Short mmCIF file of C-alpha atoms in Angstrom, two decimals:
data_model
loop_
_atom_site.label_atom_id
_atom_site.label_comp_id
_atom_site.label_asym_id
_atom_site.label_seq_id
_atom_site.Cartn_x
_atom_site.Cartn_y
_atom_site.Cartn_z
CA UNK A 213 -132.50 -28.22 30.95
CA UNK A 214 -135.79 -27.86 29.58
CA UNK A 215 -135.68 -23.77 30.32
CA UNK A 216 -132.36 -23.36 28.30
CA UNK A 217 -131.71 -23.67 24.62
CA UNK A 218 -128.56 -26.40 23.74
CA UNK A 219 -126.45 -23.46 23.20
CA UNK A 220 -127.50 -21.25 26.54
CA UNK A 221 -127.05 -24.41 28.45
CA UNK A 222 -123.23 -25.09 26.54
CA UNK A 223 -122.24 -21.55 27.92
CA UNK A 224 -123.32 -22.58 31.29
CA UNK A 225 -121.66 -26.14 31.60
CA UNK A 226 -118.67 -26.15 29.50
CA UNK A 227 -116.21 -24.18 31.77
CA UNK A 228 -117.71 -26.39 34.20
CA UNK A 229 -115.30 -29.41 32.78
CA UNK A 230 -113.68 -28.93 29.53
CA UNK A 231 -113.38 -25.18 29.45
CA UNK A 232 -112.74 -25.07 33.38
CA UNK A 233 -111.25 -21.60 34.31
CA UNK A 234 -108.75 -22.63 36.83
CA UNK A 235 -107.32 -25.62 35.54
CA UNK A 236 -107.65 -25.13 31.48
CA UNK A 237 -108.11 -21.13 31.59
CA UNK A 238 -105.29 -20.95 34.03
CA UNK A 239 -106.94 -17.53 35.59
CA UNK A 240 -108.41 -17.01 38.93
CA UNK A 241 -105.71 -18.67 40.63
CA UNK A 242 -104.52 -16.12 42.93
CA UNK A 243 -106.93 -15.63 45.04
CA UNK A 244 -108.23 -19.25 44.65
CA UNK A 245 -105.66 -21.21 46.28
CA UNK A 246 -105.23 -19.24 50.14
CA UNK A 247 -108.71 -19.17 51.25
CA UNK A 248 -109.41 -23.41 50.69
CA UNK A 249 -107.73 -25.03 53.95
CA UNK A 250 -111.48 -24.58 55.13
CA UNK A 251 -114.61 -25.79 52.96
CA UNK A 252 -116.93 -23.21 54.32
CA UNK A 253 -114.41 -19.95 53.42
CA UNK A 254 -114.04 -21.93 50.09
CA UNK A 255 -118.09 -22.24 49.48
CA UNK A 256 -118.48 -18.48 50.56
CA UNK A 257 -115.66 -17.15 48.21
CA UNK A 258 -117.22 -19.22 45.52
CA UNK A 259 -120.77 -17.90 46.02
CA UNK A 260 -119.01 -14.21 45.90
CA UNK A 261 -117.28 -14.79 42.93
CA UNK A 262 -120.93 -16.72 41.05
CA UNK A 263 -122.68 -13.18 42.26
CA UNK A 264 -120.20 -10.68 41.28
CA UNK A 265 -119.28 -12.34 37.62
CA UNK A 266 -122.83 -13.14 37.29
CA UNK A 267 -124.04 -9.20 37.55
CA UNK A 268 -120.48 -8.02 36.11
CA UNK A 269 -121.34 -9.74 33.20
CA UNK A 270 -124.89 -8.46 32.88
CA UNK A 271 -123.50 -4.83 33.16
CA UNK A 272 -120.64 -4.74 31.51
CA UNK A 273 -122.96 -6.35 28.47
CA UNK A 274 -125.46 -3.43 28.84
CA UNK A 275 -122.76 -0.85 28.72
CA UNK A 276 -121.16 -2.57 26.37
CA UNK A 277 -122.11 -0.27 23.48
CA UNK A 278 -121.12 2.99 25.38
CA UNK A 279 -117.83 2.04 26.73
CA UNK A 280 -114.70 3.77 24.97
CA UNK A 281 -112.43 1.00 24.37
CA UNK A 282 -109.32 3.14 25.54
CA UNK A 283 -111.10 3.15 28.64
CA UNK A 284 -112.42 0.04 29.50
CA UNK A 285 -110.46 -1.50 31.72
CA UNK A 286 -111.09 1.15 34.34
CA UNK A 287 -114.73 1.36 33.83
CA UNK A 288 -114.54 -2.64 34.25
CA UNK A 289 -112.48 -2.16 37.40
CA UNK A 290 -115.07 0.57 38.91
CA UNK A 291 -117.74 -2.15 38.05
CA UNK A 292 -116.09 -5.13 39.86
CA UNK A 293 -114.73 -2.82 42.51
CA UNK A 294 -118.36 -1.60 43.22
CA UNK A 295 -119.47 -5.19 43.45
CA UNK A 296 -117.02 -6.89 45.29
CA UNK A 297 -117.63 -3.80 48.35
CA UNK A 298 -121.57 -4.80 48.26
CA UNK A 299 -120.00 -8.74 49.35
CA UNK A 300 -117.28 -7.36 51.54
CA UNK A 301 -119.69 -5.29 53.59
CA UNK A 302 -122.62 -8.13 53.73
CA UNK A 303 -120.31 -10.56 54.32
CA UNK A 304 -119.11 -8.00 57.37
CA UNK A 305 -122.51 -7.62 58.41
CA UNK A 306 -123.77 -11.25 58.54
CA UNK A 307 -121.11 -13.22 59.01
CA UNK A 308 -118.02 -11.07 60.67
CA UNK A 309 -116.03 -14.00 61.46
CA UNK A 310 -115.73 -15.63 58.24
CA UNK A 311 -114.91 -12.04 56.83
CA UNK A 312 -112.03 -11.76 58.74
CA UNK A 313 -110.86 -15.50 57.49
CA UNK A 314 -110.97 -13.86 54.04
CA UNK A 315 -109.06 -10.59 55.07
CA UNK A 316 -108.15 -9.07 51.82
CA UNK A 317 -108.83 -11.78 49.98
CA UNK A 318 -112.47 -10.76 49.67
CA UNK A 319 -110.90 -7.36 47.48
CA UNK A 320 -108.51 -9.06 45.67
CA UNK A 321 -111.59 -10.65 43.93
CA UNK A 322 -111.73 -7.34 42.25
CA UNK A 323 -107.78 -8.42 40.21
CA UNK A 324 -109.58 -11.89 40.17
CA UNK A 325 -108.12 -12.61 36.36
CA UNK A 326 -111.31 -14.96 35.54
CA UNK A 327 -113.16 -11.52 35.89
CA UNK A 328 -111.62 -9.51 33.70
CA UNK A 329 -111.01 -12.27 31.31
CA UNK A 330 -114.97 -12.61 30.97
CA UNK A 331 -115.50 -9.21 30.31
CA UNK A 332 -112.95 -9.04 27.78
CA UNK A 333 -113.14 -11.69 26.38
CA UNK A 334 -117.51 -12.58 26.39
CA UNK A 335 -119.24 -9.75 28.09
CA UNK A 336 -118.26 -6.71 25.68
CA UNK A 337 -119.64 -9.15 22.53
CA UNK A 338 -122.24 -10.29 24.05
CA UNK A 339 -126.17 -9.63 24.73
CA UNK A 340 -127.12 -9.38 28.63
CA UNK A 341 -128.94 -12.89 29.04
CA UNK A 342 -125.58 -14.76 27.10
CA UNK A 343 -123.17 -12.93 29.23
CA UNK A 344 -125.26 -13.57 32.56
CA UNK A 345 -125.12 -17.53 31.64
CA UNK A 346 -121.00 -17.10 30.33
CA UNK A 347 -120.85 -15.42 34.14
CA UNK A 348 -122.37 -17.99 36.59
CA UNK A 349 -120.97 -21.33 34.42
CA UNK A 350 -117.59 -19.65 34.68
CA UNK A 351 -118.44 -18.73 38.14
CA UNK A 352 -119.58 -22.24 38.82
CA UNK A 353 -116.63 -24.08 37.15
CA UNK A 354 -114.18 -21.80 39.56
CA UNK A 355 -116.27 -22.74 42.33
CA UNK A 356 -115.81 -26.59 41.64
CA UNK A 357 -112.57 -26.24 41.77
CA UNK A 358 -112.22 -24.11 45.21
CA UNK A 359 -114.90 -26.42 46.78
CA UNK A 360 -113.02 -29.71 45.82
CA UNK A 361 -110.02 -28.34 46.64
CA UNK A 362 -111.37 -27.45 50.16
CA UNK A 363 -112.96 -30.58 50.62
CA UNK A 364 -109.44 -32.73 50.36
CA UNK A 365 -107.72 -30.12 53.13
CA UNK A 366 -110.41 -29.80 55.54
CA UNK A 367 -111.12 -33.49 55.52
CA UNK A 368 -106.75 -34.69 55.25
CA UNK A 369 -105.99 -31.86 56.85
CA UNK A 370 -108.20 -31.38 59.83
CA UNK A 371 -110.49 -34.69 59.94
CA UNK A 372 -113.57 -32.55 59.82
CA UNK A 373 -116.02 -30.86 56.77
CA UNK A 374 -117.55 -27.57 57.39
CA UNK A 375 -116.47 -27.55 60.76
CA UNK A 376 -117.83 -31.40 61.65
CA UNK A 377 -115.71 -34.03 63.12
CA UNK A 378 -116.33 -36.54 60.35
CA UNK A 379 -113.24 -39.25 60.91
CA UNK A 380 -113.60 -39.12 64.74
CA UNK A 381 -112.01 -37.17 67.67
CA UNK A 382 -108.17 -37.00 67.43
CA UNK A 383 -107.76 -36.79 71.12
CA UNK A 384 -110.36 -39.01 72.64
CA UNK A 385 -109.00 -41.57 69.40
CA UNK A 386 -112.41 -42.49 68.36
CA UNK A 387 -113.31 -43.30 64.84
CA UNK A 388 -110.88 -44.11 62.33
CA UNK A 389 -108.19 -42.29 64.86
CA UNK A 390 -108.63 -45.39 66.79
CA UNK A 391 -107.20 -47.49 64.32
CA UNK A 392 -104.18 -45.16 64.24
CA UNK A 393 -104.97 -42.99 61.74
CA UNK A 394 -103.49 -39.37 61.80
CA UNK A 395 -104.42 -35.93 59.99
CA UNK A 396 -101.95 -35.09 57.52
CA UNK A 397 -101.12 -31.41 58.85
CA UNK A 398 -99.23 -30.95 55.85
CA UNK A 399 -102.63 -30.18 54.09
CA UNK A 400 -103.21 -26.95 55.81
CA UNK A 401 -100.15 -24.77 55.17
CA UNK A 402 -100.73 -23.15 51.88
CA UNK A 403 -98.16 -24.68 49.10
CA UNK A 404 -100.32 -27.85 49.72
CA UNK A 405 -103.47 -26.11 47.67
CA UNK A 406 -100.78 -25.53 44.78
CA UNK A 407 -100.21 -29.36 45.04
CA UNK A 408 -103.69 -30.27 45.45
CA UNK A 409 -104.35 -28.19 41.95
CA UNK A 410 -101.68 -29.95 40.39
CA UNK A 411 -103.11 -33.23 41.16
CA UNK A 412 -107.02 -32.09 39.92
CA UNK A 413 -105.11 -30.90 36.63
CA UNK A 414 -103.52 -34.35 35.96
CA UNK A 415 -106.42 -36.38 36.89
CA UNK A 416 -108.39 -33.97 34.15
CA UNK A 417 -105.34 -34.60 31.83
CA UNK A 418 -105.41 -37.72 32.28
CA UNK A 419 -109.61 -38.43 32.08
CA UNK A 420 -109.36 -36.28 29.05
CA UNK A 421 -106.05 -36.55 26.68
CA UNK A 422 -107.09 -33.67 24.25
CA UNK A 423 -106.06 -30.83 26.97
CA UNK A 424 -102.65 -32.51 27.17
CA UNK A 425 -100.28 -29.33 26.59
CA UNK A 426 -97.46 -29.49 23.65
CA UNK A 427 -93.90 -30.09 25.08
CA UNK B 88 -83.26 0.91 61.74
CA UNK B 89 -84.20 -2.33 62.83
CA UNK B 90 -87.53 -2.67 61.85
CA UNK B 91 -86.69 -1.67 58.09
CA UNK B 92 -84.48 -3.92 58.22
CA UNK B 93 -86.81 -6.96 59.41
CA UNK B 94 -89.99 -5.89 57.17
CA UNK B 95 -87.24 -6.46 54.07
CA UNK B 96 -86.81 -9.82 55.16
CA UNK B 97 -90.10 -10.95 56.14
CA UNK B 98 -92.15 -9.62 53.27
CA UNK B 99 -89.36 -10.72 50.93
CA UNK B 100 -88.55 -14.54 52.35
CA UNK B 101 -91.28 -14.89 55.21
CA UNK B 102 -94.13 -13.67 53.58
CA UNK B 103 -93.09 -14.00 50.12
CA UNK B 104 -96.00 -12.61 47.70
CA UNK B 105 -96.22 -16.02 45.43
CA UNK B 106 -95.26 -18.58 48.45
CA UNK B 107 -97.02 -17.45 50.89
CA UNK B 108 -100.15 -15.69 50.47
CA UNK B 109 -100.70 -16.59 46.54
CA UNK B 110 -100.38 -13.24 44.78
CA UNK B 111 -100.08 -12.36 41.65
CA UNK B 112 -100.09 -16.32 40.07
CA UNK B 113 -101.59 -15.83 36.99
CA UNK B 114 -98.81 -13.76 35.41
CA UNK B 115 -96.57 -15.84 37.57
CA UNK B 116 -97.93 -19.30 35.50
CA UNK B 117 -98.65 -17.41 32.13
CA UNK B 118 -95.23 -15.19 31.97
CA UNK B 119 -92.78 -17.87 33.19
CA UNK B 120 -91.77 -19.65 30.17
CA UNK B 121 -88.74 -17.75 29.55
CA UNK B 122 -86.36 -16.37 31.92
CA UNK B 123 -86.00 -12.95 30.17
CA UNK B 124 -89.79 -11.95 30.00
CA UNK B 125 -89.87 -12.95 33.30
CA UNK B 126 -87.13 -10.97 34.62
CA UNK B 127 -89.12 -7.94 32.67
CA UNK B 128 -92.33 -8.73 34.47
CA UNK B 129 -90.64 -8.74 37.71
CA UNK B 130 -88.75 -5.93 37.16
CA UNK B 131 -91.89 -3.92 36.37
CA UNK B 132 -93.82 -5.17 39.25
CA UNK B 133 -91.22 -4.12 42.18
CA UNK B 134 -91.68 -0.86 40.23
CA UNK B 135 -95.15 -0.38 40.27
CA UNK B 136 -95.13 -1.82 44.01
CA UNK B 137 -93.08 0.86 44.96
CA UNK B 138 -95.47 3.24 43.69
CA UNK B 139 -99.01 2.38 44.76
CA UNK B 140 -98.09 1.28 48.27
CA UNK B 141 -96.72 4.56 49.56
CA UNK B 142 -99.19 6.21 47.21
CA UNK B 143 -102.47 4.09 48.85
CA UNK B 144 -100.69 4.37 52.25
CA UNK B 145 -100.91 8.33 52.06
CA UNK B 146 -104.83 7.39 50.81
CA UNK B 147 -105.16 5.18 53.38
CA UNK B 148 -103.70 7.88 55.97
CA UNK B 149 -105.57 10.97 55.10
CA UNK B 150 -108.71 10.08 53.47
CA UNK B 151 -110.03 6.47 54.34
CA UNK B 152 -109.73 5.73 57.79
CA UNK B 153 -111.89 6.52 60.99
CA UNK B 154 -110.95 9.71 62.03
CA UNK B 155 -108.60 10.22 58.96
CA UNK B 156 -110.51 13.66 57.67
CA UNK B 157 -109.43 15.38 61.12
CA UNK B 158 -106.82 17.42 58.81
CA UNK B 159 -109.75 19.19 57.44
CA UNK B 160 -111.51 20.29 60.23
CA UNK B 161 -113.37 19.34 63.06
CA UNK B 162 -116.66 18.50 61.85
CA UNK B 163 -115.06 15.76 59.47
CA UNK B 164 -113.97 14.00 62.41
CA UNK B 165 -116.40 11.10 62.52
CA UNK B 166 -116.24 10.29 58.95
CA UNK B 167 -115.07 6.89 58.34
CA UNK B 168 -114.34 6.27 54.43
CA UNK B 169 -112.77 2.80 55.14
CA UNK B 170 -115.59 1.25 53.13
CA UNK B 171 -114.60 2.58 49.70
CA UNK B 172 -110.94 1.45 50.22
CA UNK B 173 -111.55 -1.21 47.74
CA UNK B 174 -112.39 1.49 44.88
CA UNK B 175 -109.91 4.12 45.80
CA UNK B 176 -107.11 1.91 45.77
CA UNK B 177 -107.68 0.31 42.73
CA UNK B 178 -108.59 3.99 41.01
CA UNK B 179 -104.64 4.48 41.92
CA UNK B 180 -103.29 1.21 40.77
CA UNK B 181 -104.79 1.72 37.37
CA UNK B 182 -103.88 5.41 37.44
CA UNK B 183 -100.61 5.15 38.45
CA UNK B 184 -99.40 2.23 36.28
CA UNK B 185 -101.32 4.87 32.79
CA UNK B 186 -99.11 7.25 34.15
CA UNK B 187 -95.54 5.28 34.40
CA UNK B 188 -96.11 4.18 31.21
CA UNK B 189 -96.66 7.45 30.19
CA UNK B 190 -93.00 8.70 31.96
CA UNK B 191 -91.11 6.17 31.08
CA UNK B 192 -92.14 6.17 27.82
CA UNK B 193 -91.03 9.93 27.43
CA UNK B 194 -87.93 10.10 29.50
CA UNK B 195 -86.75 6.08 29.43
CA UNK B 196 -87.37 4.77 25.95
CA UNK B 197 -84.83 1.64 26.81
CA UNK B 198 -86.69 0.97 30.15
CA UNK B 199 -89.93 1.14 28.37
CA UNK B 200 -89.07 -1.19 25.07
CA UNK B 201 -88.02 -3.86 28.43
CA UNK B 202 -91.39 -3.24 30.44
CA UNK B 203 -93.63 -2.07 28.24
CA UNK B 204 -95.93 -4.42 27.27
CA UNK B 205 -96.02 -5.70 30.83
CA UNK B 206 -96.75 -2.47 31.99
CA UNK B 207 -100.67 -2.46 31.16
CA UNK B 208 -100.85 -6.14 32.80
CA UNK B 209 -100.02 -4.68 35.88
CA UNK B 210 -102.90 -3.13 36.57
CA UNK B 211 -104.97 -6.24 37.36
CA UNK B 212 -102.21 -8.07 38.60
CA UNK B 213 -103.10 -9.08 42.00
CA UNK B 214 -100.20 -8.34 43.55
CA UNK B 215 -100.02 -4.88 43.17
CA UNK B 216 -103.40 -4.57 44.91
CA UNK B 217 -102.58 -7.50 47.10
CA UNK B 218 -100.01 -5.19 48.00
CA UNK B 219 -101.50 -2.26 49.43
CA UNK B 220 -104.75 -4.20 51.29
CA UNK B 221 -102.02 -6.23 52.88
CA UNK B 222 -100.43 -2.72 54.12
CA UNK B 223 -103.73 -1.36 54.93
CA UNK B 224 -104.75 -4.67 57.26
CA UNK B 225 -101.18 -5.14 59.01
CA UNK B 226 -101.28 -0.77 59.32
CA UNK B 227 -97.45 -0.23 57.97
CA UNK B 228 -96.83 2.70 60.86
CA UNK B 229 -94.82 5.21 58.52
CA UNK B 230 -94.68 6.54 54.99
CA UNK B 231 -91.08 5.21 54.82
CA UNK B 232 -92.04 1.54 56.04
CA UNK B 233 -94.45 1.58 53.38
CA UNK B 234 -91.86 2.28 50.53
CA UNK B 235 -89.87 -0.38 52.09
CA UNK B 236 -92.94 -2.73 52.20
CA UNK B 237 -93.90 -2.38 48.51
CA UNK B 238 -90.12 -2.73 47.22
CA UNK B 239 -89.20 -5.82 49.33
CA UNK B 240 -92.79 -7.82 48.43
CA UNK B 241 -92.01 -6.69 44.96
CA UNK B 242 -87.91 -7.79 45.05
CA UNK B 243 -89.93 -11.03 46.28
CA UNK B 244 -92.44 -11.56 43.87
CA UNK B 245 -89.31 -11.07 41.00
CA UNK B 246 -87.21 -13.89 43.03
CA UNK B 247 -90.43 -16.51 42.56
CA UNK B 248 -90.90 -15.36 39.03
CA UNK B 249 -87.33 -15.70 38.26
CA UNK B 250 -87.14 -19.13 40.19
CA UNK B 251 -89.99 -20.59 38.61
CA UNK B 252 -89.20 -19.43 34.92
CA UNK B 253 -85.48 -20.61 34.91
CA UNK B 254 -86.88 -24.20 36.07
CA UNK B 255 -89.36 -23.66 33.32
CA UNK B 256 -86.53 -23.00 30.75
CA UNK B 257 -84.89 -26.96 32.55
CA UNK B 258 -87.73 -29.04 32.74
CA UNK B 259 -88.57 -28.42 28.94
CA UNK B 260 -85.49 -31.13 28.27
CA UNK B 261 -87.37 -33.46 31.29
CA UNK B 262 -89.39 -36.20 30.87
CA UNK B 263 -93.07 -35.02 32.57
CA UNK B 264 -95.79 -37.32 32.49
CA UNK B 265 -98.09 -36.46 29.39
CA UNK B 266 -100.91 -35.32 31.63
CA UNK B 267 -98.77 -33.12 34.03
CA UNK B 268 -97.04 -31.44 31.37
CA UNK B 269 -97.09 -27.61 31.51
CA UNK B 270 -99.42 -26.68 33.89
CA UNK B 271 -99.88 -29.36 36.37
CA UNK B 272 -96.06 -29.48 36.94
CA UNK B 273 -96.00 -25.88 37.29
CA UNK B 274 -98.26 -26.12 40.06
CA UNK B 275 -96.57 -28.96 41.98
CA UNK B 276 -93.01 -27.50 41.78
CA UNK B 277 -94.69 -24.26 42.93
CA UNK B 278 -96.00 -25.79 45.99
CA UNK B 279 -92.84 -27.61 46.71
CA UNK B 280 -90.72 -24.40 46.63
CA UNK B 281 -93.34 -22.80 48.96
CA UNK B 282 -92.91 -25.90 51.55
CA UNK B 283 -88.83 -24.74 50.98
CA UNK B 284 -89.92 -21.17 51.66
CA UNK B 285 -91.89 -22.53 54.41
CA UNK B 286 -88.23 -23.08 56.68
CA UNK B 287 -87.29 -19.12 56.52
CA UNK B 288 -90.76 -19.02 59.03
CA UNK B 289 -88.11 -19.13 62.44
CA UNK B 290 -85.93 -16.62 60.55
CA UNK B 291 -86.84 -13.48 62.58
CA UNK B 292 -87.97 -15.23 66.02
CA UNK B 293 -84.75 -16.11 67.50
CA UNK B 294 -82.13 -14.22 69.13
CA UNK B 295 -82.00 -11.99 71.73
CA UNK B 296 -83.39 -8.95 69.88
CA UNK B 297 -87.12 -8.05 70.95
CA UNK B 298 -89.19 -9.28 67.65
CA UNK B 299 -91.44 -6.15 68.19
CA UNK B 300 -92.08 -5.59 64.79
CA UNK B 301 -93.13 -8.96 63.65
CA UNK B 302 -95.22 -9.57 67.25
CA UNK B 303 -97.63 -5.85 66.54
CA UNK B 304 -98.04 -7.39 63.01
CA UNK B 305 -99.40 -10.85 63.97
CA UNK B 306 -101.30 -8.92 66.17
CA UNK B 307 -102.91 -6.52 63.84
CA UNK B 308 -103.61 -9.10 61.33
CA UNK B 309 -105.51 -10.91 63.95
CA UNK B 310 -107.57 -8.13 64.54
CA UNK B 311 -108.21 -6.73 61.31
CA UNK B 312 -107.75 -3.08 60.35
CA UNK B 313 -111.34 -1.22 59.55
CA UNK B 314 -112.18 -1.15 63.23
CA UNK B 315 -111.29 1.77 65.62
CA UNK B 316 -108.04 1.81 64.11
CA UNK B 317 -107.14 4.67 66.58
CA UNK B 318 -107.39 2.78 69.60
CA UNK B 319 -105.72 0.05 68.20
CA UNK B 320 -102.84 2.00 67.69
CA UNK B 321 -102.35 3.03 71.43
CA UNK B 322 -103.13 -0.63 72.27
CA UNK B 323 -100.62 -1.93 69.97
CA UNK B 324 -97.97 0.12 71.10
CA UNK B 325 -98.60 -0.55 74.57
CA UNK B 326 -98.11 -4.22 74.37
CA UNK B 327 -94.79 -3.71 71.87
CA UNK B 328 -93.47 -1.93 75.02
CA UNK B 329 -94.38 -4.51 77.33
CA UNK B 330 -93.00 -6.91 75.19
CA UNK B 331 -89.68 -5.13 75.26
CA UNK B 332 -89.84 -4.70 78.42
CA UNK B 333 -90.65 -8.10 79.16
CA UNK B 334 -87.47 -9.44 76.84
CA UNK B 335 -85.19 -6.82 78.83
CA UNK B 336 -86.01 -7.67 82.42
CA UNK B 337 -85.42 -11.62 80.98
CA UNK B 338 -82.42 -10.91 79.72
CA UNK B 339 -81.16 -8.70 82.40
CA UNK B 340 -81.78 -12.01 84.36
CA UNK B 341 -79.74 -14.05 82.42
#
């Protein structure tokens, strides 16, 4: 990291790991956990969220010293709101089918709690180049999570990644199908992301024991 | 009659906010330690749903979609707004909750010490504007549907809270595994109640009552709303009578 100072390069890799939104932060679930039976809709929502919390954070740090504070939280909503319609309508433009995957799921980034938190809680203290690295490592460390999560129901669920048959043809049993393997369809109804999380979380817990919660 | 009927059910068991589509989980994981904040939470979210959705439906009506200017004039006819949905509807949501508080603060000091402080959380709770996209992209056909929507998705969204929290309150007194504890088993119980919720899918398909309802909203979720939502309309109607139709002339058979 020769281009970042320790500390720029700390705000970029800690939420990454030890400071990871989803699974230490707990925010950013909600629209996290619907989109990752696939690992391409998982990749796409987490490039959407890196761009819109990167440039949130940039202007929400600019405007930082004009904002009323009674107001903020609508001028932060405008700013994510305008955002989040600049993906929606690319991702209409260039890639309709995968937009309709997402369905609202795209605009509910704009509630997305990891955004808000970083305004709150980085952005509005913070000078533009800081807040752009707090943006994309928070960004990044939410993508991690969709994109592993993905990764482990595409491949259990459906035997393929990114759309690839990877284990073999179910029906022509070739591969590892031909040894009597079976996808575990129980990976792509929803509840199993929730269970999928819970797993990542105790496997962190576990690697880790400081983040162990009180009783 | 019917169809009010069969939205309650569905958006409350079928297509349960939390369960089902993930809305509105992170003040369903960070309120949910105690069952009385959480009944206060809930409480103020079927309140607020009931709001916005018929609010953002009449939005959605008159203002955003193709076509939806006609009312003032001909020339507006072609406009199609359905682009700034995103900004309009979340201009309301944060609008509407400022003013609530404001109400009930004058005229319902007992219902505002209870919801108060969850009031402002509201506002960037997803499901509140999980709420009205979902009504905008399944295109709720009536004002009064869409009252019914937001108050059954909300009377959902306070059973999962209210689930979740009074296991909460239980499994304190259990003994988790260190590294599950809080969160992670949180998660995992979550997901097992949504495989539970899961069953009530077959609730509303049986029977020999025409599932028209249910069938045009499969159908306009497959399509997705911001195209010629006009047209879609007619064609959705046509094949909920020729569904009917089809159901009658089977069971006339019988």
């Amino acid at each position: 990291m020769g281009l970042l100072s320790k500390k720029d390069a700390k705000l970029v890799l800690d939420p990454l790991a030890d400071n990871n939104p989803i699974t230490i932060q707990v925010l950013g679930i909600c629209s996290a956990l619907a989109i990752t039976a696939e690992l391409k809709a998982s990749l796409v929502m987490a490039f959407s969220v890196i761009f819109v919390l990167g440039v949130g954070n940039v202007v929400i740090s600019l405007l930082r010293n004009v904002i009323p504070s009674k107001i903020r939280i609508i001028v932060q909503l405008v700013v994510v709101a305008t955002l989040v319609i600049i993906v929606d309508q690319v991702l209409k433009a260039f890639a309709y089918e995968l937009s309709k995957t997402l369905s609202v799921f795209v605009g509910l980034i704009i509630t997305n709690c990891i955004i808000m938190g970083r305004f709150e809680a980085f952005a509005l203290g913070n000078g533009p180049w800081k807040s752009f690295l707090d943006g994309i490592g928070n960004a990044l460390g939410y993508g991690v999570i969709l994109v592993i999560i993905g990764f482990f129901r595409e491949l259990l669920g459906s035997g393929t990644l990114l759309g690839y048959a990877v284990l073999g043809d179910p029906i022509a049993k070739t591969g590892l199908y031909a040894y009597g393997y079976e996808n575990n369809g129980f990976m792509i109804i929803p509840p199993a992301a929730l269970i999928v999380v819970g797993i990542i979380i105790w496997v962190q817990r576990s690697r880790n024991p400081q983040l162990i919660e009180e009783a | 009659m019917l169809e009010h009927l069969e939205l309650f059910f569905k958006s409350i068991f079928i297509d349960n906010m939390v369960f089902a589509v993930f809305l509105g989980m992170c003040s369903y994981l960070a309120v949910s330690k105690k069952v009385s904040t959480a009944v206060g939470l809930g409480a103020a979210v079927i309140f607020v749903l009931a709001v916005t959705v018929p609010m953002n439906w009449l939005l959605d009506q008159y203002v955003l979609q193709p076509g939806a200017l006609a009312w003032l004039g001909e020339e507006f006819i072609d406009y199609d707004l359905s682009f700034l949905s995103f900004i309009l509807f979340i201009a309301t949501i944060a609008t509407m909750v400022q003013l609530v508080e404001i109400v009930v603060e004058k005229f319902a000091p007992a219902l505002y010490n209870s919801l108060g402080i969850f009031l402002p959380l509201i506002a960037v709770n997803c499901a509140i504007l999980g709420g009205s996209l979902f009504m905008q992209a399944r295109e709720i056909p009536s004002l009064a549907l869409a009252f019914n929507y937001g108050i059954s998705s909300g009377i959902g969204w306070f059973l999962a809270i209210l689930a979740i929290a009074a296991i909460r309150e239980k499994i304190r007194y259990s003994a988790v595994p260190a590294p599950l504890r809080g969160l992670g088993i949180t998660f995992i119980i979550t997901g097992l109640m949504g495989i539970g919720f899961q069953s009530f899918g077959g609730m509303l398909t049986g029977d020999n009552e025409p599932p028209v309802v249910e069938e045009t909203i499969v159908e306009a979720t497959d399509v997705e709303a911001p195209t010629t939502s006009n047209e879609l309309n007619e064609t959705r109607v046509l094949e909920a009578e020729e569904t009917s139709d089809a159901e009658e002339t089977i069971a006339s058979i019988n």
